[in-house]
Coordinates of C-alpha atoms in Angstrom, one line a residue:
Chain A
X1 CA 13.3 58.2 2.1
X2 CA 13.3 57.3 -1.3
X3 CA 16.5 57.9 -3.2
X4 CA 15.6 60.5 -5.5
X5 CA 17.5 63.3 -7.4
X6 CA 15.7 66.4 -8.3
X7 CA 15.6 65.7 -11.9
X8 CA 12.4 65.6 -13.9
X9 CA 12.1 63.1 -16.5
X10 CA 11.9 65.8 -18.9
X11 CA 14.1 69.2 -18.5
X12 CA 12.6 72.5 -17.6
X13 CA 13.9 74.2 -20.3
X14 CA 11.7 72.5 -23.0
X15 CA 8.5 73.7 -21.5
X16 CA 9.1 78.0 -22.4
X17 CA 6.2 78.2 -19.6
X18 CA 8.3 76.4 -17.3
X19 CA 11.2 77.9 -18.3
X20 CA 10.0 81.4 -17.9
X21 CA 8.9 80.8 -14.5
X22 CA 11.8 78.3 -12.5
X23 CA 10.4 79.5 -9.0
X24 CA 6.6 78.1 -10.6
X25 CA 5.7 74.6 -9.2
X26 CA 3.1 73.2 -11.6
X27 CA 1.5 70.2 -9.8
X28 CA -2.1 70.7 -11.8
X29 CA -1.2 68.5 -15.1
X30 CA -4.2 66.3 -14.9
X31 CA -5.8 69.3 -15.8
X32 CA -4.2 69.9 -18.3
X33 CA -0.4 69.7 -19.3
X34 CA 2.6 72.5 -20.3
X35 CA 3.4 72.4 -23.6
X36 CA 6.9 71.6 -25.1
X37 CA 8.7 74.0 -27.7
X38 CA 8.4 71.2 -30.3
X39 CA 4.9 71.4 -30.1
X40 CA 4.9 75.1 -30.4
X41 CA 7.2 74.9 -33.4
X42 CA 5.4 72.2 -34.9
X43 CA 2.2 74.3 -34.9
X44 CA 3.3 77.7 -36.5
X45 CA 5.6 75.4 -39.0
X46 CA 2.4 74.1 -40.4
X47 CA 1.1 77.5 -40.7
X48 CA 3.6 78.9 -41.8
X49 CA 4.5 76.5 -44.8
X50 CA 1.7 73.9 -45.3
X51 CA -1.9 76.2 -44.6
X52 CA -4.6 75.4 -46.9
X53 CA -7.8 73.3 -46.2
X54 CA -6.7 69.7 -46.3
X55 CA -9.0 67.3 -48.8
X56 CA -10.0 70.5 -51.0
X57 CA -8.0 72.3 -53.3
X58 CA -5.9 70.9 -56.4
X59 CA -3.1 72.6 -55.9
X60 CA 0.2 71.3 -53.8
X61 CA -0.1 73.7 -50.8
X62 CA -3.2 71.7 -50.2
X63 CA -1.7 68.2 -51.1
X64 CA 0.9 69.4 -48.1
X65 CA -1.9 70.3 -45.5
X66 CA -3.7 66.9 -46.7
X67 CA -0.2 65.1 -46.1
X68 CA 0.7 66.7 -42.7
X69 CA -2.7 65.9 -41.2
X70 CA -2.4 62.2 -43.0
X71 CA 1.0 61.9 -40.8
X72 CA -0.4 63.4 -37.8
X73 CA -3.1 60.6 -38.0
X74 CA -0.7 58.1 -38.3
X75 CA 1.8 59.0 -35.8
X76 CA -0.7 59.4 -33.0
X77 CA -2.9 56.4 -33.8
X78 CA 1.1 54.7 -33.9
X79 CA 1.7 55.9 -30.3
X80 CA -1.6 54.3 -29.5
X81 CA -1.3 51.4 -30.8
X82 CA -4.0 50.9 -33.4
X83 CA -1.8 49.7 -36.6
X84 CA -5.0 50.8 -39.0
X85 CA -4.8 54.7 -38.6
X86 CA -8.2 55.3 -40.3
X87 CA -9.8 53.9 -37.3
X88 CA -8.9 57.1 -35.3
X89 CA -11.3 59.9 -36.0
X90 CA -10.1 63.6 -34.2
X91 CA -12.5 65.0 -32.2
X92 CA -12.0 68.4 -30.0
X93 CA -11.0 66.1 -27.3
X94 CA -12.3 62.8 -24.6
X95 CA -15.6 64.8 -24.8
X96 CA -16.6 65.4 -27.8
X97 CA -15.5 61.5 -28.3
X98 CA -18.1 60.4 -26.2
X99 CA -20.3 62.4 -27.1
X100 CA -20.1 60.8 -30.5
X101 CA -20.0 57.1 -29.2
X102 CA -22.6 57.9 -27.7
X103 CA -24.6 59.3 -30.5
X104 CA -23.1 57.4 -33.9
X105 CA -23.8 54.0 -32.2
X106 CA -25.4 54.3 -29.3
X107 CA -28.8 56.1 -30.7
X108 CA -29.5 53.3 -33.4
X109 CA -28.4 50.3 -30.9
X110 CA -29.8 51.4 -27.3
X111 CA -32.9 50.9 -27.1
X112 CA -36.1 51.0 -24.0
X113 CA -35.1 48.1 -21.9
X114 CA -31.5 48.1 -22.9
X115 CA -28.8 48.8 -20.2
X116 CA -25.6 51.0 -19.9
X117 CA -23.2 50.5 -17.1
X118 CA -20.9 53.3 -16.4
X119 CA -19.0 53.6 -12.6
X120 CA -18.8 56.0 -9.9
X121 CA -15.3 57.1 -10.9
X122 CA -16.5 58.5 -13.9
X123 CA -15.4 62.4 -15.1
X124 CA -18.8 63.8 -16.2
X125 CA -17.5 63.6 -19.5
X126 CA -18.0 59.8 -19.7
X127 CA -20.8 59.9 -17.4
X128 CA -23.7 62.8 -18.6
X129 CA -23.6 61.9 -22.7
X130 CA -24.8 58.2 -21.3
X131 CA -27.3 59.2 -18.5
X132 CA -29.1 61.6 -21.3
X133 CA -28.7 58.7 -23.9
X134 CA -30.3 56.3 -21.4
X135 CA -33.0 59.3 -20.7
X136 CA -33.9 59.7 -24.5
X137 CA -34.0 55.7 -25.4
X138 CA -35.8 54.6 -22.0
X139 CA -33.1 52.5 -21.0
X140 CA -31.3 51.9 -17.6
X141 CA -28.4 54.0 -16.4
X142 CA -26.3 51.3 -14.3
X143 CA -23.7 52.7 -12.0
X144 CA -20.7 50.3 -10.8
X145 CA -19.6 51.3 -6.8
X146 CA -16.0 51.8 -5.8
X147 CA -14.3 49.6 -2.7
X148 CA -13.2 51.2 0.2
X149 CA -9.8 53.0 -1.6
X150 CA -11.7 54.4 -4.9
X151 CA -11.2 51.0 -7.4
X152 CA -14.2 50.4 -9.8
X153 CA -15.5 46.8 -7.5
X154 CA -15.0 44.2 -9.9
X155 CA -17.5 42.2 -8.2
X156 CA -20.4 44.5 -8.2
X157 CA -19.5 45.2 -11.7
X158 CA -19.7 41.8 -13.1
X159 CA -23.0 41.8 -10.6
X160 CA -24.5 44.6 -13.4
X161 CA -23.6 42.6 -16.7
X162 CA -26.6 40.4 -18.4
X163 CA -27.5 39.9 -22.2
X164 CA -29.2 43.3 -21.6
X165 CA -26.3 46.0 -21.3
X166 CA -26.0 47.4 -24.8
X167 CA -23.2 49.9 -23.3
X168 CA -20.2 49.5 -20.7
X169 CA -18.4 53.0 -20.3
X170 CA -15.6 52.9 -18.0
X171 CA -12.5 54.9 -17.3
X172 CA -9.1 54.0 -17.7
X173 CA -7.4 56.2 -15.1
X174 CA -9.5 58.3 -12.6
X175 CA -8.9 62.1 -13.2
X176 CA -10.7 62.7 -9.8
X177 CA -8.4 59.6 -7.6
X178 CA -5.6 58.5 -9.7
X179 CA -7.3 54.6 -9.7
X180 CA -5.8 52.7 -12.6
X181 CA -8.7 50.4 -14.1
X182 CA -7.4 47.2 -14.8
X183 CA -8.3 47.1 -18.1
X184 CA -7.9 43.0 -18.9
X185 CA -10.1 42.1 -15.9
X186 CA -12.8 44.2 -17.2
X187 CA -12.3 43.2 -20.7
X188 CA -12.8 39.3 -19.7
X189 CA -16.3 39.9 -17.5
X190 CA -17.7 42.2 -20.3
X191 CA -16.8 39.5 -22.7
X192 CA -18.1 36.7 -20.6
X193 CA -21.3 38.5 -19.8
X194 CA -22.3 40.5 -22.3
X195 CA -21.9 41.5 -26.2
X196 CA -22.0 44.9 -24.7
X197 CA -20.5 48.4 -26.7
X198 CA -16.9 48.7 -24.6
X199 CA -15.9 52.2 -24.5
X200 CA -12.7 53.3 -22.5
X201 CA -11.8 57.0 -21.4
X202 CA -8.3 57.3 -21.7
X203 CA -8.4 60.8 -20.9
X204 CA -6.2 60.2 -17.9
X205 CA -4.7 57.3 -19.3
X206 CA -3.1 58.1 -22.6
X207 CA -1.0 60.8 -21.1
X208 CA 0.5 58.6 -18.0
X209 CA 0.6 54.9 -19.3
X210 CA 1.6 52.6 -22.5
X211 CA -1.9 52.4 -24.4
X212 CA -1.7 49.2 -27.3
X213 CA -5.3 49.6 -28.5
X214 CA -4.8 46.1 -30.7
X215 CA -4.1 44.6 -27.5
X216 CA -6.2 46.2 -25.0
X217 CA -9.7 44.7 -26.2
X218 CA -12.1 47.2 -25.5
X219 CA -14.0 48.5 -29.0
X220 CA -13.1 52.4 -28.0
X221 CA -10.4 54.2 -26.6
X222 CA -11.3 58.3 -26.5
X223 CA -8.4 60.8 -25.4
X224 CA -7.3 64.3 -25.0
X225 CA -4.6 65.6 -26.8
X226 CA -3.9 68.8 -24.3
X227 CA -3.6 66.7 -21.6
X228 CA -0.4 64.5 -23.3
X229 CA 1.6 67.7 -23.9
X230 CA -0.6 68.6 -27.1
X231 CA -2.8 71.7 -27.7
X232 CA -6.2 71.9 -26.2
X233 CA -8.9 71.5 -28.9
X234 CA -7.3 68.3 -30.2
X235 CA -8.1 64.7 -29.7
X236 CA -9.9 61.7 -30.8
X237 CA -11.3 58.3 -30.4
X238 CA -9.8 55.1 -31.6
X239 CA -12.2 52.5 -32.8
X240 CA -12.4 48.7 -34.2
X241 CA -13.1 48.6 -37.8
X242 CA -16.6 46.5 -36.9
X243 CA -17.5 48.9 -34.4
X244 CA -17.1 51.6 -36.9
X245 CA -19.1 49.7 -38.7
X246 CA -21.9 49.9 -37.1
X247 CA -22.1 53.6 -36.3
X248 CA -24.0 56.2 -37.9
X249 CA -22.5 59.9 -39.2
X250 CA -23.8 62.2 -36.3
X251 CA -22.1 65.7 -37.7
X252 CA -23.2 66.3 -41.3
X253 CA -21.6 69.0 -43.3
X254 CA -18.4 68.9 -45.6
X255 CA -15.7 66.4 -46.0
X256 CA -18.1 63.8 -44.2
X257 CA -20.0 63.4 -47.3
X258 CA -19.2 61.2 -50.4
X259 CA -22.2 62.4 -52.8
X260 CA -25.2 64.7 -51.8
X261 CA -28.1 64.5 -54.1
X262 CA -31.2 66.6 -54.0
X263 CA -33.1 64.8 -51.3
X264 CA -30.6 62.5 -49.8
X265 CA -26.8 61.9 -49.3
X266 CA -24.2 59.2 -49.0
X267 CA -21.1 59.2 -47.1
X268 CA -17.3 59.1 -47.0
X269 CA -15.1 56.0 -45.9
X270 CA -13.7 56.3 -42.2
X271 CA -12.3 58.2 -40.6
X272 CA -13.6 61.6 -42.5
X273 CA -17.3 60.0 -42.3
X274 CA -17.2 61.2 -38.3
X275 CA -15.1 64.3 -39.0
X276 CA -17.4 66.9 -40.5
X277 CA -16.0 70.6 -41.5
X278 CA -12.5 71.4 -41.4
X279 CA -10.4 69.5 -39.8
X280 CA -8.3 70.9 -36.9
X281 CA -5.0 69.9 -38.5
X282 CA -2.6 72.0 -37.2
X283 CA -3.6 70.8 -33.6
X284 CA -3.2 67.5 -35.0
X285 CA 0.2 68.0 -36.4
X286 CA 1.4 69.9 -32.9
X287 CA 0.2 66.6 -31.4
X288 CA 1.9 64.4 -33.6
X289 CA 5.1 67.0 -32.0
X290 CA 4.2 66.1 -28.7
X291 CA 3.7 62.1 -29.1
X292 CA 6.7 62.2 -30.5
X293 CA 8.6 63.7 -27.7
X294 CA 6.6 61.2 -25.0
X295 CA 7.9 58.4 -27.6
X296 CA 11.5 59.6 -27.1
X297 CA 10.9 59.7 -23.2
X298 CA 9.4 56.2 -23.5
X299 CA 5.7 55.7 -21.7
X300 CA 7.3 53.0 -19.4
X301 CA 10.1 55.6 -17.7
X302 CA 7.1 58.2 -18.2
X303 CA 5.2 55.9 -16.0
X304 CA 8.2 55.2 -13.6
X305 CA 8.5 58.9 -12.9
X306 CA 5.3 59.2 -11.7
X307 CA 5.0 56.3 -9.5
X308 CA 8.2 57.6 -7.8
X309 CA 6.9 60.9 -7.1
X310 CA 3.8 59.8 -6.2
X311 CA 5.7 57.1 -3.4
X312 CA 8.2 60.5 -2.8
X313 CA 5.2 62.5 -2.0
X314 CA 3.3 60.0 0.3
X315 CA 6.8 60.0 2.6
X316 CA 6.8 63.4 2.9
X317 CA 3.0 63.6 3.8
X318 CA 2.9 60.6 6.2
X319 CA 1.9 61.2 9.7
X320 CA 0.5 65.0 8.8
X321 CA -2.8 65.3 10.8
X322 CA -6.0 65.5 9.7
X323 CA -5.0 64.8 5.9
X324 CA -6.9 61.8 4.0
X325 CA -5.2 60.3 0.8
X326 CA -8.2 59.3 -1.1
X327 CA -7.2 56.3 -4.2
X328 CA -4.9 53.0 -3.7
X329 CA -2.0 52.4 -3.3
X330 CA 0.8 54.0 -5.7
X331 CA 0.9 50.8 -8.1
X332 CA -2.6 50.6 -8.7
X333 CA -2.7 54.9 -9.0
X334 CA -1.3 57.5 -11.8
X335 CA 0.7 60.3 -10.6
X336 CA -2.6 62.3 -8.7
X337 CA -2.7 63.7 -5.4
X338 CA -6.4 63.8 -4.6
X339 CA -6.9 65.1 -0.4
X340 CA -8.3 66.9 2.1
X341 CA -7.0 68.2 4.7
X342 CA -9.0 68.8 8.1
X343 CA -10.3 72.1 9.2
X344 CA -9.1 73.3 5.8
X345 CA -11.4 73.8 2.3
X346 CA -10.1 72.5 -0.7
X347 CA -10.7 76.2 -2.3
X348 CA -8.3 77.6 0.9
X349 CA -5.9 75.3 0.4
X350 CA -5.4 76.3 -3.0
X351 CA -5.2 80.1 -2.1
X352 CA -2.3 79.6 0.3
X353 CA -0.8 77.1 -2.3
X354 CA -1.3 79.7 -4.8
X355 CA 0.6 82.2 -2.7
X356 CA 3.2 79.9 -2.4
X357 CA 3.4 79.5 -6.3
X358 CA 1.9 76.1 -6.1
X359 CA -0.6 75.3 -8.7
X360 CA -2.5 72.8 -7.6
X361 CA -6.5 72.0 -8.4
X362 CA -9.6 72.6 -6.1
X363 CA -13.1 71.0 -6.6
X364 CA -15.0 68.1 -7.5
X365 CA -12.7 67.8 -10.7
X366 CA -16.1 67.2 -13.0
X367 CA -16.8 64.0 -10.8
X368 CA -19.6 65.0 -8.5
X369 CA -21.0 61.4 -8.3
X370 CA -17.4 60.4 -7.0
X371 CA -17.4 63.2 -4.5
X372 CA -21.1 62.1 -3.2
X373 CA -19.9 58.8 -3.0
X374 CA -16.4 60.1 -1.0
X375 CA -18.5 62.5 1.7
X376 CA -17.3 65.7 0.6
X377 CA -18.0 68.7 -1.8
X378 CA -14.4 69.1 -3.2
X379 CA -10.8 67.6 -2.4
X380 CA -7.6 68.8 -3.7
X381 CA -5.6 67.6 -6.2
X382 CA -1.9 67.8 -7.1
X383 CA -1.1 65.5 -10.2
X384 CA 2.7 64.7 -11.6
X385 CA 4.2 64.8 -15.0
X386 CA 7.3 64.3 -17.1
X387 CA 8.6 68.3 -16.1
X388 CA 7.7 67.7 -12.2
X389 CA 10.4 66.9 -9.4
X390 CA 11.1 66.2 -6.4
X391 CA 11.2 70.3 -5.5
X392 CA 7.2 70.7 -7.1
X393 CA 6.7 67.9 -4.1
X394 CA 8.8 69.4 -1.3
X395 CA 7.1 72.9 -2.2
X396 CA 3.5 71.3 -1.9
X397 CA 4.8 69.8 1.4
X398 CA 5.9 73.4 2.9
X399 CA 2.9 75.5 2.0
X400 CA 0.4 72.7 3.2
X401 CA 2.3 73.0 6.8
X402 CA 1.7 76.9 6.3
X403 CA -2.1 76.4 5.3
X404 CA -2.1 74.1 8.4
X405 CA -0.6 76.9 10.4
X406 CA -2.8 79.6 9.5
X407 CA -6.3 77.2 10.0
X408 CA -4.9 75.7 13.4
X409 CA -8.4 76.0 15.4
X410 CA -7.5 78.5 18.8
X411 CA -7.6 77.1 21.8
X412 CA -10.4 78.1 24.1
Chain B
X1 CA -7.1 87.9 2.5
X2 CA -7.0 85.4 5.2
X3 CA -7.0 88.3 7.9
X4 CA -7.9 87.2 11.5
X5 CA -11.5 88.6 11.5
X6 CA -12.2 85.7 8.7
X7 CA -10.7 82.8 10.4
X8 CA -12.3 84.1 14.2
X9 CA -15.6 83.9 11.8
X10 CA -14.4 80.5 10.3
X11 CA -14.0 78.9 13.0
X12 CA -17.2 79.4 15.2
X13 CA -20.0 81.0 13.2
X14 CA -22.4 83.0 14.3
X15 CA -26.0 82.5 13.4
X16 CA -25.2 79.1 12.2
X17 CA -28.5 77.0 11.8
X18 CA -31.9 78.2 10.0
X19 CA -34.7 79.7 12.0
X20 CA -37.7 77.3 12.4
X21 CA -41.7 77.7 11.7
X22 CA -43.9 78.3 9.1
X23 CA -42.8 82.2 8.9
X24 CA -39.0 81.1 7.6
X25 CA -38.3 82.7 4.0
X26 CA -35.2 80.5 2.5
X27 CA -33.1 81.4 -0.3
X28 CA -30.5 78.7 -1.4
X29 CA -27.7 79.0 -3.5
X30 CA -24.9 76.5 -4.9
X31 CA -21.0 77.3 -6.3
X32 CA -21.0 74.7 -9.4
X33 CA -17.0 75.3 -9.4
X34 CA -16.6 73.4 -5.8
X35 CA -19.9 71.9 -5.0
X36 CA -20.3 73.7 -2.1
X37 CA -24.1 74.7 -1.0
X38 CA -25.3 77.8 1.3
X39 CA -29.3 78.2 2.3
X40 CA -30.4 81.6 4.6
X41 CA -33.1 81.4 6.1
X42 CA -35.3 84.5 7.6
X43 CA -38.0 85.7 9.4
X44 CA -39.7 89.1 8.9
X45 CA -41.5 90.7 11.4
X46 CA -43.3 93.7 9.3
X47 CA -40.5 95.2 7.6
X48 CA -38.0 94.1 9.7
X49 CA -35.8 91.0 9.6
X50 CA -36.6 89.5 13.2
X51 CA -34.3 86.0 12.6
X52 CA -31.5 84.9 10.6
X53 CA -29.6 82.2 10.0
X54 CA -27.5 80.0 7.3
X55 CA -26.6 76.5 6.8
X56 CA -24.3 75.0 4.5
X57 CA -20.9 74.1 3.6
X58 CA -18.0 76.0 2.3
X59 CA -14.6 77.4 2.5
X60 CA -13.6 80.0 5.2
X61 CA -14.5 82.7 2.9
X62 CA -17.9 81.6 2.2
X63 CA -18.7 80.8 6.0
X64 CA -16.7 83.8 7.3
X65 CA -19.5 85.8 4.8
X66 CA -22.5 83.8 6.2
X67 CA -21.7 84.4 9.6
X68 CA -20.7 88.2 9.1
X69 CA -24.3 88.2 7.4
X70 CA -25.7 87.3 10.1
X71 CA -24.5 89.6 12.6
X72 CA -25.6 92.3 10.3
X73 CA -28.6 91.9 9.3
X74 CA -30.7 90.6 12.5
X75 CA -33.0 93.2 13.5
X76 CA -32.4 95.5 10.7
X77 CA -34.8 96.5 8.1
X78 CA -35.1 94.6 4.9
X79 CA -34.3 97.8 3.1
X80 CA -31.3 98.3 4.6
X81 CA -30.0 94.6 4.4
X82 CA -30.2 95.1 0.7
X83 CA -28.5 98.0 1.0
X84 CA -25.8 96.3 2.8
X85 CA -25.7 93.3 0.2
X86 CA -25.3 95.6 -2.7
X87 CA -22.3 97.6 -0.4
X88 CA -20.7 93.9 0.0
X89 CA -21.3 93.4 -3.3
X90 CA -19.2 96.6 -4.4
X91 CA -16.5 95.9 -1.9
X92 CA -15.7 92.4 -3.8
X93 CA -15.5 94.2 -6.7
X94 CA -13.0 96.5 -5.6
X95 CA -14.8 99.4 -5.3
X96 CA -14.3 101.5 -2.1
X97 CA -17.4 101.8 -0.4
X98 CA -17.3 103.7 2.5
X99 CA -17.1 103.0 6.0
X100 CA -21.1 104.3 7.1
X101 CA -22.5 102.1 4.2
X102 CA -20.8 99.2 5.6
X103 CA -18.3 98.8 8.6
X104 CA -17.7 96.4 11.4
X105 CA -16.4 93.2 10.7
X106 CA -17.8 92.8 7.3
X107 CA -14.9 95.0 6.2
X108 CA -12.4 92.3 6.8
X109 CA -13.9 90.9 3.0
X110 CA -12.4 93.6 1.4
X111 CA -9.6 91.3 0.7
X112 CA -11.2 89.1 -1.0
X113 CA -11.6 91.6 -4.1
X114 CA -7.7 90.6 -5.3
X115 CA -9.0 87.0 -5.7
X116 CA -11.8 86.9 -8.5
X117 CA -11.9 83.2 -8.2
X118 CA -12.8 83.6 -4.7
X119 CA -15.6 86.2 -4.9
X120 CA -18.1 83.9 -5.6
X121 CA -17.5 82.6 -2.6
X122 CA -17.9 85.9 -0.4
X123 CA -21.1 86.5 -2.4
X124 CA -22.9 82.8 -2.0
X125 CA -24.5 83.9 1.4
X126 CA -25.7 87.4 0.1
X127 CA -27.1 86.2 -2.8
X128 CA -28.9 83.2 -0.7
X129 CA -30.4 86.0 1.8
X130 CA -31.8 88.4 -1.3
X131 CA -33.2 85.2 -2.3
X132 CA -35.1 84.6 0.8
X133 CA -35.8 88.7 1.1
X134 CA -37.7 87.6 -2.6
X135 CA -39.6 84.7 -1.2
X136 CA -40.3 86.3 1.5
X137 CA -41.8 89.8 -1.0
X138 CA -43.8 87.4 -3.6
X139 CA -45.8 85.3 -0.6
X140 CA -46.4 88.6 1.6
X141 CA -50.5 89.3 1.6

């Protein structure tokens, strides 16, 4: 067995969910994570002494709001790596970002003819906004297979790149599998190939691994700010300044604007050129909380963690019958779960977990072309974060022998 | 919920496969939360359902309810296998319903009122079959 304390990375008690429920074993962060205090605090301290609309208003409550959501920007795009902090525009979340990648650049550049690859290990988030862009402009939807143990196939990939993809749209961590992308290989044959749009959905990957965007190479990094320990309805999309560059506004409405005359308008400098309305700034400033506190932890021990549950729980589950691990091995996989187990449906195995106080997720995790591929209509998913331990694993373990128990087929 | 009638159902179905022939009404119906699928197929024979069957994939609940369907509604009027559906239909929602509107086995789902996220699964089947009971209305000369 591994030698492994109890201990999460990060205690209990700064999670008041967690800390309100100790018997409560969590394993469903890929979904979306448990909140720290800090991030609560941080939230209804903004509200409580910095509310007004940031960019409007002359007074000095606004210049506050306007200054807290300026340091939330740069904090976050910080953790990211991207030293010029205007090149991250907030969006509601991974979603929303690709839905304006896929709009601001990708309506004026994609064109009948044109190509967009995208892979089979795609969340439908970073999978539907290109299939309906391809739909609309006439061009080809190109999908990248998987090898046997869920990786994007390199080979076959490279296979799909020529002078006419317009649009490669990959994911850095599989929500569905747990399959880690590597990022440089991809990087290399996209660059070699192509002068493709390279658009990364760091959804699963911000949360779980270092992210240097001035290093990684690829033109967009989207993300979700709920799933790092941040409030839902946060998140954004890093992007080079060129890039940028070349996009179009695709919201129009306040703050976006730089002059609007009678019959036509002109627009503000990035990033408030793709954030149109009112920003979401006190999201933003509870997720500059919760970077903060993953900085503290460090991303690299944040990634250790995970890998050592992950390696904790495939002891524990070796040799149980009937139960398929689907994604590589632990050092090629974030901290997720993803199985089935035979003679019992993903949905029953999450009722019995459920009764055991295990939260765990059932379904085809917004990947149905994944679970096509895979054979099935649904696996089950546990996924690890900084708060989980040893115990969240052992728990899983015990009620999946009980699920197994009560779905034992009779003998004849 | 996961009471011994519903596994003995689970795990060998009755009235698994869909009738065949030109005659066969089908109603299909999918759960966008798992994927899952669920098609019942029927055969009337004036106003009376003369063959039943399902096919499709699902959890125990889901499959427990498609074979419990079956059982109940072969060789029973069409009115009163609507009747029956809106009875199961009241029983997921909690409601007591009583026992000469709908007994037998079909009770057993009764349990699965305390799980909303779960209903849909009970109901797939049932809403499948009232589907093909439709088909089967709008071609009828």
């Amino acid at each position: 067995m591994t030698d492994m304390t109890h201990t999460a990375l990060a205690p209990r008690g700064d999670f008041p969910l967690l800390a309100a429920n100790p018997l409560l074993h969590y394993l469903d962060s890929a979904a979306t994570s448990q909140k720290p205090q800090t991030v609560l605090d941080a939230i209804t301290h903004f509200y409580g002494t910095a509310n007004a609309n940031p960019h409007r208003g002359a007074y000095a409550l606004a210049a506050a709001a306007t200054d807290a959501y300026h340091e939330a920007r740069e904090t976050i795009a910080q953790f990211l790596g991207a030293r010029d902090s205007d090149t991250l525009v907030f969006t509601r979340g991974t979603t929303e970002a690709m839905n304006l990648v896929a709009n601001a650049w990708g309506r004026t550049h994609v064109q009948a003819g044109d190509e967009i690859v995208i892979t089979a290990l795609e969340h439908h988030a970073n999978f539907v906004p290109w299939q309906q862009l391809a739909k609309s402009a006439g061009a080809q939807l190109r999908i990248a297979e998987l090898t046997d143990d869920q990786q994007v196939d390199l080979d076959h990939l490279a296979s799909l790149l020529s002078a006419r993809t317009k649009v490669v749209a990959i994911t850095h961590v599989s929500n569905a599998v747990g399959s880690i992308t590597p990022v440089a290989e991809v990087v290399r044959l996209v660059r070699a190939h192509t002068s493709a749009l390279l658009v990364l959905d760091g959804a699963q990957g911000a949360p779980h691994l270092p992210v240097d965007f001035d290093a990684l190479g690829v033109d967009f990094y989207a993300f979700s700010g709920h799933k790092l320990l941040g409030p839902m309805g946060i998140g954004g999309v890093i992007g080079t300044r060129a890039r940028w560059e070349e996009c179009q506004p695709w919201q129009f409405g306040g703050d976006m604007i730089e002059w609007v005359h009678d019959m036509d308008s002109t627009w503000n400098v990035l990033p408030h050129r793709f954030e149109a309305g009112t920003p979401n700034a006190a999201d933003a400033v509870g997720l500059a909380a919760a970077v903060r506190y993953l900085r503290a932890l460090d991303m690299t021990a944040v990634r250790a963690h995970e890998v050592a549950l992950l390696e904790y729980a495939q002891e524990r589950l070796a040799g149980m019958d009937g139960l398929i691990v689907y994604g590589p091995p632990a050092d090629a996989r974030s901290g997720v779960l993803s199985f089935t187990l035979e003679d019992v449906h993903p949905h029953d195995l999450a009722t019995i977990l459920d009764q055991h106080n295990v939260c765990i997720r059932a379904g085809h995790h917004c990947a149905q072309p994944l679970m096509r591929r895979l054979g099935t209509s649904a696996t089950a998913r546990a996924s690890f974060y900084v708060y989980s331990d040893t115990r969240d694993v052992d728990a899983l373990v015990h009620a999946l022998v009980e699920a197994q128990r009560i779905f034992a087929p009779v003998d004849a | 919920m996961y009471q011994e009638m519903i596994l003995q159902h689970y795990r060998a179905p009755h009235g698994r496969g869909l009738p065949t022939g030109p005659a066969v009404h089908e109603g299909a119906r999918k759960n966008p939360l798992c994927g899952d699928d669920m098609r019942v197929g029927v055969v009337l024979a004036g106003d009376t359902i003369a063959a039943v069957g399902f096919e499709g994939r699902g959890c125990s609940i889901t499959m427990a309810s498609a074979s419990m369907l079956t059982d109940a509604v072969r060789e029973r009027p069409v009115v009163e296998a609507r009747a029956l559906a809106a009875a199961v239909e009241a029983l997921l929602r909690g409601e007591v319903v009583r026992e000469e509107l709908l007994g037998g086995d079909l009770r057993a789902l009764a349990g699965v009122a305390a799980y909303p996220q779960r209903v849909g699964c009970a109901r797939m089947p049932w809403l499948a079959l009232l589907d093909a009971l439709e088909e089967a209305r709008g071609t009828r000369v």
